Coordinates of C-alpha atoms and ligand atoms in Angstrom, one line a residue:
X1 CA 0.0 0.0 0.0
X2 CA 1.4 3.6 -0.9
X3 CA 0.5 6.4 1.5
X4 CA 1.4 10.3 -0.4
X5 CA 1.8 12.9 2.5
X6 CA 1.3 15.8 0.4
X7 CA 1.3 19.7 0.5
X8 CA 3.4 20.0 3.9
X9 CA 7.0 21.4 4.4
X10 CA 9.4 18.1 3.9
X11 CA 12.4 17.8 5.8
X12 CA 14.4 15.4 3.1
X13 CA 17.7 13.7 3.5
X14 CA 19.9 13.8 -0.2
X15 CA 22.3 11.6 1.5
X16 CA 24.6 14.3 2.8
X17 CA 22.3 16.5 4.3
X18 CA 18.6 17.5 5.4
X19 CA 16.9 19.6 2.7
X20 CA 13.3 21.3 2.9
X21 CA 10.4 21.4 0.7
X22 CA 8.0 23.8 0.8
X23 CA 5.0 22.2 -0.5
X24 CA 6.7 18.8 -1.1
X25 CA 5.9 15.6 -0.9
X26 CA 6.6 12.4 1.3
X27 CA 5.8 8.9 -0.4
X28 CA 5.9 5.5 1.5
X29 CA 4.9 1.9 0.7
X30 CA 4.5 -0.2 3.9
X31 CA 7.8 0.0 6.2
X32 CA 9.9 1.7 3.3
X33 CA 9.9 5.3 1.6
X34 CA 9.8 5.8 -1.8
X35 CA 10.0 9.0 -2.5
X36 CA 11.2 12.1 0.0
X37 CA 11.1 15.8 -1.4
X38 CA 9.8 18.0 -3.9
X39 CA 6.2 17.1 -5.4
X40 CA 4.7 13.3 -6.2
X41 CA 2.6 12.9 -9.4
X42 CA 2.2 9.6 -9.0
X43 CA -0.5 6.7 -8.0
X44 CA -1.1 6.7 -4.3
X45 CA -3.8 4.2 -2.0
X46 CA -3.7 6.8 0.4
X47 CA -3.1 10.7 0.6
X48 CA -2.8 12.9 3.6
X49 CA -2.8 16.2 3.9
X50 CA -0.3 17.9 5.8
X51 CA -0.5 21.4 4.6
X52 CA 0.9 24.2 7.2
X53 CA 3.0 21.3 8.9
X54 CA 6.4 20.1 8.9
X55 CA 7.1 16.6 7.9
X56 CA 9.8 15.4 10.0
X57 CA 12.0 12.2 10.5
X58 CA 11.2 10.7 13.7
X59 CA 13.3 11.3 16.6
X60 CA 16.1 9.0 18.1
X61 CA 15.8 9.1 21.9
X62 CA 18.4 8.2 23.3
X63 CA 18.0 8.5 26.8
X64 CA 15.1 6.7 28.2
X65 CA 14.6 5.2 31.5
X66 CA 11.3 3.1 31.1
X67 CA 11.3 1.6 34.6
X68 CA 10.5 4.8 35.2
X69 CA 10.5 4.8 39.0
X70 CA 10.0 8.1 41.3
X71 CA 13.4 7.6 43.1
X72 CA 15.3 8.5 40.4
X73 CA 14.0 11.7 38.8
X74 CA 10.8 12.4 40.2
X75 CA 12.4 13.9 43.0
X76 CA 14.9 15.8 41.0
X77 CA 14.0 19.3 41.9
X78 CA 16.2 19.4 44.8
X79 CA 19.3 17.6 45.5
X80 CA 20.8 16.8 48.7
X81 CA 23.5 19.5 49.6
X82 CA 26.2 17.0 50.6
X83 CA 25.7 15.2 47.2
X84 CA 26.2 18.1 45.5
X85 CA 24.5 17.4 42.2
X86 CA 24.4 13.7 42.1
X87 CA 20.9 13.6 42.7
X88 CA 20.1 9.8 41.6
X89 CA 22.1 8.7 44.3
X90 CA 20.9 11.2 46.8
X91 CA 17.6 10.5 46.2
X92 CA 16.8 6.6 44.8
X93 CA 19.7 4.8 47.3
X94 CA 17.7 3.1 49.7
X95 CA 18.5 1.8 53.4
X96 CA 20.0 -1.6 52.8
X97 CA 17.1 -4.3 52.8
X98 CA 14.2 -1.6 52.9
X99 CA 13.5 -1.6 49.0
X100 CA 10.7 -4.1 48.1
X101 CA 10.2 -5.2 44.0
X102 CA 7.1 -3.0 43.0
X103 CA 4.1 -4.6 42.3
X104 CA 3.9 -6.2 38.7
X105 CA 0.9 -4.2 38.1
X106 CA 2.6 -0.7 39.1
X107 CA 5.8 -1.3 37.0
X108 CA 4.0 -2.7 34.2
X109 CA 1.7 1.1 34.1
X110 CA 4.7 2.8 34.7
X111 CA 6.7 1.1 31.8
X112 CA 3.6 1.4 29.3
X113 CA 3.0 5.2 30.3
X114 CA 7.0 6.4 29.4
X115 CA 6.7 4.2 26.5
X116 CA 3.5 6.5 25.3
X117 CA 4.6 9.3 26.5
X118 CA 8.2 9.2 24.7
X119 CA 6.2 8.4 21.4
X120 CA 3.7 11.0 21.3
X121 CA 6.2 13.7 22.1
X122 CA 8.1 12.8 19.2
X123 CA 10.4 9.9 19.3
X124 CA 10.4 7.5 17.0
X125 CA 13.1 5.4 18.7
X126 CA 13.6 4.9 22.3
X127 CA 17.1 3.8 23.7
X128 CA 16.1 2.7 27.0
X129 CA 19.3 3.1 29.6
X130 CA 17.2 2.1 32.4
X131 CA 14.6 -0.9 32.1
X132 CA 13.6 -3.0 35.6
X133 CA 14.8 -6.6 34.9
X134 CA 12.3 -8.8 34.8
X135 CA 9.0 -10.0 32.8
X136 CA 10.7 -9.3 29.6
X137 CA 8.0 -11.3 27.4
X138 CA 6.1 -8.7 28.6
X139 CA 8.8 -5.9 27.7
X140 CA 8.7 -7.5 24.2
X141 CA 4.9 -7.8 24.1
X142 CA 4.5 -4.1 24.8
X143 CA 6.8 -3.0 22.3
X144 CA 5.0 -5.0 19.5
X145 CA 1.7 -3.7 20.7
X146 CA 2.6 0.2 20.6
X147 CA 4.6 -0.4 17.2
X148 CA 7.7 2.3 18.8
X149 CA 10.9 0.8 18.1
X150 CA 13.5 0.6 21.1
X151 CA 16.9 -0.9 21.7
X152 CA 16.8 -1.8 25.2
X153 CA 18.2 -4.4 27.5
X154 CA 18.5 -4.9 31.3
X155 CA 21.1 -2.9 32.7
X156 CA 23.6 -4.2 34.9
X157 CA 26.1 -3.8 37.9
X158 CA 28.5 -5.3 40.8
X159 CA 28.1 -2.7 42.9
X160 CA 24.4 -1.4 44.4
X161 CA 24.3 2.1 46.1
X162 CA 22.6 2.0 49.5
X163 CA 22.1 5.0 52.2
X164 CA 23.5 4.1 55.6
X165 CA 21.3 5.3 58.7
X166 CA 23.1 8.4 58.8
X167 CA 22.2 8.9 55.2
X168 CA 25.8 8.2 53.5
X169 CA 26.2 6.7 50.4
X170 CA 27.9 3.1 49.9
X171 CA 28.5 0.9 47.3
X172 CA 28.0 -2.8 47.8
X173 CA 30.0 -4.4 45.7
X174 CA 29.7 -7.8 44.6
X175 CA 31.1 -9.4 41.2
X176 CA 29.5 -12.3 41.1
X177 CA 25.7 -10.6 41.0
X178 CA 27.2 -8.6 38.1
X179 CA 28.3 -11.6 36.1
X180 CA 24.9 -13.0 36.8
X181 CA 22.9 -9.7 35.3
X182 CA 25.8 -9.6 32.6
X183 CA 24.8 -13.1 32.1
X184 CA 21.0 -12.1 32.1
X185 CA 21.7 -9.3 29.8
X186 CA 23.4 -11.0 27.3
X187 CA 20.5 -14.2 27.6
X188 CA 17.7 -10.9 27.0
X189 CA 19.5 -9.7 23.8
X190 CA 20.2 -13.4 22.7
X191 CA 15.7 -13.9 23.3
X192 CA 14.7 -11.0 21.8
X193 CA 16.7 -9.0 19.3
X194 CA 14.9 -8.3 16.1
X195 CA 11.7 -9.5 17.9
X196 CA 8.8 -7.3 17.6
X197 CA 8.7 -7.4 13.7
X198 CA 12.1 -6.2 14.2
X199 CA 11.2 -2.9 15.8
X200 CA 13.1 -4.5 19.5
X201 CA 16.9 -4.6 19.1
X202 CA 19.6 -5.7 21.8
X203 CA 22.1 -3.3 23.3
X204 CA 23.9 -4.2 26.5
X205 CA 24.1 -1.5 29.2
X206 CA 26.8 -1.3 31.9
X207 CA 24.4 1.2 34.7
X208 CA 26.9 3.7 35.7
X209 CA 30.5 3.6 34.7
X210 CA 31.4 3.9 39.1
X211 CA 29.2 1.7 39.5
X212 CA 30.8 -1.3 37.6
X213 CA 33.9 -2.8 38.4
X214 CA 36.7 -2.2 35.7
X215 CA 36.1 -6.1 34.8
X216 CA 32.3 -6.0 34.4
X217 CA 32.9 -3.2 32.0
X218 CA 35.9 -5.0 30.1
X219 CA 33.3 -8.2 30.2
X220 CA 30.3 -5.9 28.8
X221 CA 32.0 -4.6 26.1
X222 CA 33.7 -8.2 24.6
X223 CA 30.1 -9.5 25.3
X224 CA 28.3 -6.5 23.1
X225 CA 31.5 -7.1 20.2
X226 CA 30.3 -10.6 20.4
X227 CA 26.7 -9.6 20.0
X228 CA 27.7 -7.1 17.4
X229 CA 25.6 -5.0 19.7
X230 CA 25.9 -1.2 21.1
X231 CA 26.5 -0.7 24.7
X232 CA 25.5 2.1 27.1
X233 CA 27.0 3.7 30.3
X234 CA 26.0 6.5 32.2
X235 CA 29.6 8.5 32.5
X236 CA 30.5 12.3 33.4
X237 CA 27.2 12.6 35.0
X238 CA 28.1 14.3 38.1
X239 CA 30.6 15.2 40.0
X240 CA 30.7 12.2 43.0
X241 CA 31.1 9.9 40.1
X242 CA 34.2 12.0 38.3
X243 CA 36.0 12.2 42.0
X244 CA 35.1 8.1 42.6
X245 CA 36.6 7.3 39.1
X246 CA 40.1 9.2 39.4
X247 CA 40.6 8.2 43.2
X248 CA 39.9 4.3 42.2
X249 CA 41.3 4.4 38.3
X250 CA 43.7 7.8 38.7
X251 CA 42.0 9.4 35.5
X252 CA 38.6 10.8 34.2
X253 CA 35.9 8.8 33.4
X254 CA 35.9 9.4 29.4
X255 CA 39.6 8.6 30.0
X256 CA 39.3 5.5 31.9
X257 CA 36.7 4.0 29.7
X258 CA 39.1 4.5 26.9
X259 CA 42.0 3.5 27.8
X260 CA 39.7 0.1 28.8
X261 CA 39.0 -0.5 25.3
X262 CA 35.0 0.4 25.9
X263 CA 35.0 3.6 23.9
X264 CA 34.4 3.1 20.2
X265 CA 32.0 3.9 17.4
X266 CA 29.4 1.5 18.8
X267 CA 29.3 3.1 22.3
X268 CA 26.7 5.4 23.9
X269 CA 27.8 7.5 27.0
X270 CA 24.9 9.3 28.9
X271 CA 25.2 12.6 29.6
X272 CA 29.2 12.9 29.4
X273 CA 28.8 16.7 31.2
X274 CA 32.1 16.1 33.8
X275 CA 34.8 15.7 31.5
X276 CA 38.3 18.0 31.2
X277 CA 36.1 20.8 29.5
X278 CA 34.2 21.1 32.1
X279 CA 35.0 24.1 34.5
X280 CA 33.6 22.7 37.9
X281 CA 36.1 19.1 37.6
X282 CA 39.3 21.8 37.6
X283 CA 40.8 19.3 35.1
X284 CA 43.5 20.7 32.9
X285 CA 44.9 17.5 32.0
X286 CA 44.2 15.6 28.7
X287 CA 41.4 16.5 26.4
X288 CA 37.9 14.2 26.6
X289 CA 36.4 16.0 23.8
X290 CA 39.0 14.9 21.9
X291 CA 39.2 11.5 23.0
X292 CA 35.5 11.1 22.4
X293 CA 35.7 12.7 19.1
X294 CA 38.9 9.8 17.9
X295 CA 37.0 7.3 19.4
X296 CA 34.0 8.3 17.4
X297 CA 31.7 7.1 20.9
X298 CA 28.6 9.0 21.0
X299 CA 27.4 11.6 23.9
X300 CA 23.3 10.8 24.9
X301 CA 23.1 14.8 25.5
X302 CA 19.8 15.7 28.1
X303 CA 19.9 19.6 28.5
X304 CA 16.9 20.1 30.0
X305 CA 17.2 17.7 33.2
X306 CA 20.7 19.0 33.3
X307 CA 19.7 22.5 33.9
X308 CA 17.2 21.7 36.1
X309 CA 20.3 21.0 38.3
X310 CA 22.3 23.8 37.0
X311 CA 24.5 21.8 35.0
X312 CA 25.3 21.5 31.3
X313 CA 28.2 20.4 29.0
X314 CA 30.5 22.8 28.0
X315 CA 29.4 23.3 25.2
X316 CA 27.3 21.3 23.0
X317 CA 28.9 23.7 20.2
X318 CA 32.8 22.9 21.6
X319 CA 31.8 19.0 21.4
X320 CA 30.4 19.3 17.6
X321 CA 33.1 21.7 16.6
X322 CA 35.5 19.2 17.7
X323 CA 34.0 16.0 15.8
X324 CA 32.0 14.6 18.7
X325 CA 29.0 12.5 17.7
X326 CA 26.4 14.6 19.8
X327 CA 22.6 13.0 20.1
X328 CA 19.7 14.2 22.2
X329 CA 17.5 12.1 25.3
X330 CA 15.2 13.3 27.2
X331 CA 16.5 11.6 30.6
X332 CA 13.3 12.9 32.6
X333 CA 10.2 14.4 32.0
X334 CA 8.3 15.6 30.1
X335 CA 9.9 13.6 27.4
X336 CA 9.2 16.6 25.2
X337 CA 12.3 16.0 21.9
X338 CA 11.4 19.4 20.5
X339 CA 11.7 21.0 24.0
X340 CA 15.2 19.6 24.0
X341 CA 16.1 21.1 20.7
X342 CA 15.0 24.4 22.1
X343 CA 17.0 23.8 25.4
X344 CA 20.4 22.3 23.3
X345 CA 20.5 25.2 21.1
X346 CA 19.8 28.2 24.2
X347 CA 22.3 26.3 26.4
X348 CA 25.0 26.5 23.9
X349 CA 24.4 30.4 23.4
X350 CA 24.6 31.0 26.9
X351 CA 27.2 28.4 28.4
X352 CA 29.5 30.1 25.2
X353 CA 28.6 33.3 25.5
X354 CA 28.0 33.1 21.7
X355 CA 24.6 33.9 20.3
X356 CA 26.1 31.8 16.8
X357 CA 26.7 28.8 18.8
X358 CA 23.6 25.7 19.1
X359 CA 22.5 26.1 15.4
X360 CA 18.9 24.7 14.4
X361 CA 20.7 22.7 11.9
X362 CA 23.5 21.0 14.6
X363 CA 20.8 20.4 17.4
X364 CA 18.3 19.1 14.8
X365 CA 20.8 16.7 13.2
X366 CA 21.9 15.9 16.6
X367 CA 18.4 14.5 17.2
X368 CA 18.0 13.0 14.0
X369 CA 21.3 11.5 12.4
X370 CA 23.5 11.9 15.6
X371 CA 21.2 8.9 17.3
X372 CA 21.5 6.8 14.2
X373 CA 25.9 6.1 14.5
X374 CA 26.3 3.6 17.4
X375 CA 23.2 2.0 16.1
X376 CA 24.6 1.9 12.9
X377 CA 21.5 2.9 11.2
X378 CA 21.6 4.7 8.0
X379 CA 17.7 4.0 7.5
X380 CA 16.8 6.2 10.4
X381 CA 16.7 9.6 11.6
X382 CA 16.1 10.6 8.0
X383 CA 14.0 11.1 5.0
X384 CA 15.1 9.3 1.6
X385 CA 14.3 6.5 -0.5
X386 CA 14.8 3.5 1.3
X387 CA 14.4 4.6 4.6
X388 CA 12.3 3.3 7.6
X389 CA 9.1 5.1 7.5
X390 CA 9.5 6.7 10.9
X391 CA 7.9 10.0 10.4
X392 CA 6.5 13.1 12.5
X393 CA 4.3 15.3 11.0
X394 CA 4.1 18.4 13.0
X395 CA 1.6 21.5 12.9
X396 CA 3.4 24.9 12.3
X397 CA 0.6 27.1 11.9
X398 CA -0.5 26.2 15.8
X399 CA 3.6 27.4 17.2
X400 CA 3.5 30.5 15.0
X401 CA 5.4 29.8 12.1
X402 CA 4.3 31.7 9.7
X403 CA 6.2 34.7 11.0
X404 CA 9.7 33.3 10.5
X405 CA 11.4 32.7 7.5
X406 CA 12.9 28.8 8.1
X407 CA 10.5 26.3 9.6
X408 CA 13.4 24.6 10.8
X409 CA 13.8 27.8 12.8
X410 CA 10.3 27.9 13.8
X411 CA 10.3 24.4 15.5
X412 CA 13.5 25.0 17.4
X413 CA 12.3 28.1 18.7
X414 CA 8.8 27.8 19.3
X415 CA 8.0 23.6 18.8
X416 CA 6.7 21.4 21.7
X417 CA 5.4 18.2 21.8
X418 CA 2.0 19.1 22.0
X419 CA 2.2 20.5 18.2
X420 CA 3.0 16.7 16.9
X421 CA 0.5 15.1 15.2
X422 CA 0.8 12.3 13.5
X423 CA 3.7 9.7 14.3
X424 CA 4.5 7.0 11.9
X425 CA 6.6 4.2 12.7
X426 CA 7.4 1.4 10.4
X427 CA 4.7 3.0 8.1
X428 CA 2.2 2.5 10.6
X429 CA 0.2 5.5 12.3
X430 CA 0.6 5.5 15.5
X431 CA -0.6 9.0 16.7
X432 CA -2.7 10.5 15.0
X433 CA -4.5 14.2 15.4
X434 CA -2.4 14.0 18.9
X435 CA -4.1 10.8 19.7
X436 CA -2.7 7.4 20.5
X437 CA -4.2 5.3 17.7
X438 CA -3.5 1.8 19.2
X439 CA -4.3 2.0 22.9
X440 CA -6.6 3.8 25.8
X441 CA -5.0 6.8 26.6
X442 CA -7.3 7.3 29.8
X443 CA -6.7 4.1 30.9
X444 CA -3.4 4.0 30.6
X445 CA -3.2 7.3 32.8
X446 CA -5.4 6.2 35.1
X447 CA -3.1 2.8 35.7
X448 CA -0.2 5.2 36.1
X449 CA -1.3 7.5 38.2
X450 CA -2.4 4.4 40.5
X451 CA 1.4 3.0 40.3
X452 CA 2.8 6.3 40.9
X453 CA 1.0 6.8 44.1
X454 CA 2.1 3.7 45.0
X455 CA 5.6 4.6 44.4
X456 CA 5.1 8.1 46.0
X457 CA 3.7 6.0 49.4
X458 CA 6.4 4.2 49.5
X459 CA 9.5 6.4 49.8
X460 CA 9.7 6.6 53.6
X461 CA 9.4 2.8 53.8
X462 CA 13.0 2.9 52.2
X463 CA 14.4 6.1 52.6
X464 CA 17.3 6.5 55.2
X465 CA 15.2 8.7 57.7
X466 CA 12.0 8.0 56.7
X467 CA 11.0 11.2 55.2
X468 CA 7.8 11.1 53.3
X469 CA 8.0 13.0 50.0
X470 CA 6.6 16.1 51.2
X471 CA 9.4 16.5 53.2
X472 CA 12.1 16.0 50.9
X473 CA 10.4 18.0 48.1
X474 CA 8.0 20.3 49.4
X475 CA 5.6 21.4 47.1
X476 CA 5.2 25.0 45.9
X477 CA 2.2 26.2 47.8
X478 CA 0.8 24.3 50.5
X479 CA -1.5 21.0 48.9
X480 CA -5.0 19.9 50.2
X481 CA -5.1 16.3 48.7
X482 CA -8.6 14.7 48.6
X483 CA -6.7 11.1 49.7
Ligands
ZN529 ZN1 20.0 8.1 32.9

């Protein structure tokens, strides 16, 4: 069956480049497209209309967490002082022995609800660095059902993080657990890559880079060569984790990693903020940027959780300039991808001082073609014959376009995910006049508002003093809740 989007600015890929259209033409038949560009003459089963809207490639997200727990960034408006900015270990490290499995129900609400709300806000392809292990027929199950397509994998570690009574961090380390979830890990992408009709793909993902032994990491990455898989760690994420890496390994984290053999075209580092370019690690010595860049590893960027805790790399523009494979996540919520545009192409301005600096074009491709590298895609993220047909079409006319000259420009500075309105994956419409085509919307957010109370309940069950979450964050005005 072919399907003509017609009328609609096209955002085309000539195989060097994204091109626009005005008034152009989008053409796919099933999964593949056909034509991408300037005007279609030709027969079509279908035609849409997407006149005053952009049609875009689909976003790669490459910073999901779809266990998507309270601990971990739910709470992430304040940080504990002592922690300085390290706020998923000041919040979600439990009192040893306290933390109870969530109810099936609550994690399976939870994981459908990120899932949903990561695809109607404009991603295409989720890279989830943070599933819960566990019921992964399920994990499989769900992404057939939505039609999203996600490389995912259980993450794993030797060492847990746990608050003492006193409220101090620890690591608990223990090699033999992490062999096990390595082993687990490897077993998930064994089971269930290219499951899904394809759309589920493996990727092995170390948790934290601090909080894996330098063996578990050396282990992860021969296991994903193996595999001829990517692998994931979150590294240069704050600053307890910079200071634990050079007193255990003597040298950064992106240098450590490195000189490990982990770092390589096929490796995705979250976040990457705390590296020698970074002012607050007082660094001078060596250059990340560049090893990342001769490495040719990719950096999940997430500037809008980052300056929600003041924090940001430095620069976006420095890492591009200097041949760093730059891609966009969302981390936390609101998984808004054209909120992160906005937010990667302001923070480079201002952390630069350089009102040239964080392009439309760099921060656009970043979300588009940077994703597609340690997947080694060159069917996503893109627009051209023979391409997946992963496809946003987005309404201009509602953010204001019509006053700017570059609709490119338009969406970067005025886009959110509210003005998506159609989302395509695999050819398939899976959002569609802002609606979820395939599932109950309502019901999904009534399951999930459910689980997340649940979750809400039960922080001072594990938390080190047994604060309830009013206490730790307390809300903006005073709250009169009907429960
Ligand atoms: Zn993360």
């Amino acid at each position: 069956m072919t399907t003509h989007i017609e009328g609609g600015w096209v955002v085309a890929f000539n195989g060097t480049t994204h091109e626009v259209y005005e008034q152009g033409s989008l053409v796919f038949e099933g999964d593949k497209i056909t034509h991408a560009g300037p005007a279609y003459t030709g027969p079509a089963d279908t035609t849409i209309s997407a006149k005053g809207k952009l049609v875009s490639p689909g976003f790669i997200n490459t910073h999901v967490h779809t266990a998507g727990n309270a601990g971990d960034y739910l709470l992430l408006d304040m940080a504990r002082n002592d922690y300085r900015t390290a706020n998923y270990m000041s919040f979600a490290a439990p009192l040893k022995g306290t933390m109870t499995p969530p109810p099936a129900a609550a994690v399976a609400a939870l994981r459908t609800f990120t899932f949903l709300h990561a695809m109607r806000n404009g991603t295409t392809t989720i890279i989830d660095v943070g599933g819960l292990r566990g019921d992964y027929d399920g994990y499989a199950r769900l992404v057939d059902d939505l039609g999203v397509r996600v490389y995912g994998g259980p993450p794993f570690r030797d060492r847990d993080t746990y608050m003492d009574a006193q409220g101090r961090l620890t690591y608990d380390e223990n090699v033999a657990v992490g062999r096990e979830r390595l082993e687990e890990a490897v077993d998930f992408v064994k089971n269930y890559d290219k499951s899904a009709q394809g759309r589920l793909r493996g990727l092995l993902n170390a948790a934290q880079v601090e909080t894996c032994t330098e063996r578990l990491l050396r282990e992860g990455k021969d296991a994903a060569r193996q595999l001829d898989v990517p692998i994931h760690t979150h590294a240069g994420g704050n600053l307890v984790e910079f200071q634990r890496i050079m007193d255990e390994h003597r040298t950064t984290p992106i240098r450590f990693l490195a000189d490990i053999g982990f770092l390589d075209e096929r490796t995705l580092i979250g976040h990457g903020v705390f590296t020698t370019a970074h002012p607050w690690t007082h660094y001078p010595f060596g250059d990340d940027v560049k090893t990342l860049a001769e490495r040719g590893a990719t950096i999940g960027h997430c500037p809008y959780k980052y300056a929600k805790m003041a924090m940001t790399l430095h620069s976006f523009q420095r890492y591009v300039n200097a041949g760093v494979t730059v891609a966009i996540g969302t981390d936390t919520y609101p998984m808004d991808m054209l909120g992160e545009l906005r937010w990667a192409s302001i923070l480079a301005k201002t952390t630069d001082g350089n009102y040239q600096a964080g392009q439309p074009r760099d921060v656009f491709n970043a979300a588009t073609l940077g994703g597609c590298r340690f997947i080694e895609r060159d069917d996503l993220g893109r627009l051209a014959p023979g391409a997946r047909a992963d496809i946003l079409v987005i309404d201009l006319d509602r953010l204001g376009s019509l006053v700017y000259h570059d609709p490119i420009k338009a969406l970067i500075d005025a886009g959110s995910g509210r003005d998506i309105d159609t989302v395509i994956v695999d050819g398939k419409t899976l959002v569609q006049g802002g609606r979820l085509t395939r599932v109950d919307e309502e019901a999904v957010y009534a399951r999930a508002r459910e689980a997340v109370r649940h979750y809400w309940d039960a922080v001072p069950k594990w938390r080190w003093d047994g604060a309830a979450v009013e206490r730790i964050i307390p809300p903006a005005f005073p709250v009169h809740r009907r429960h």
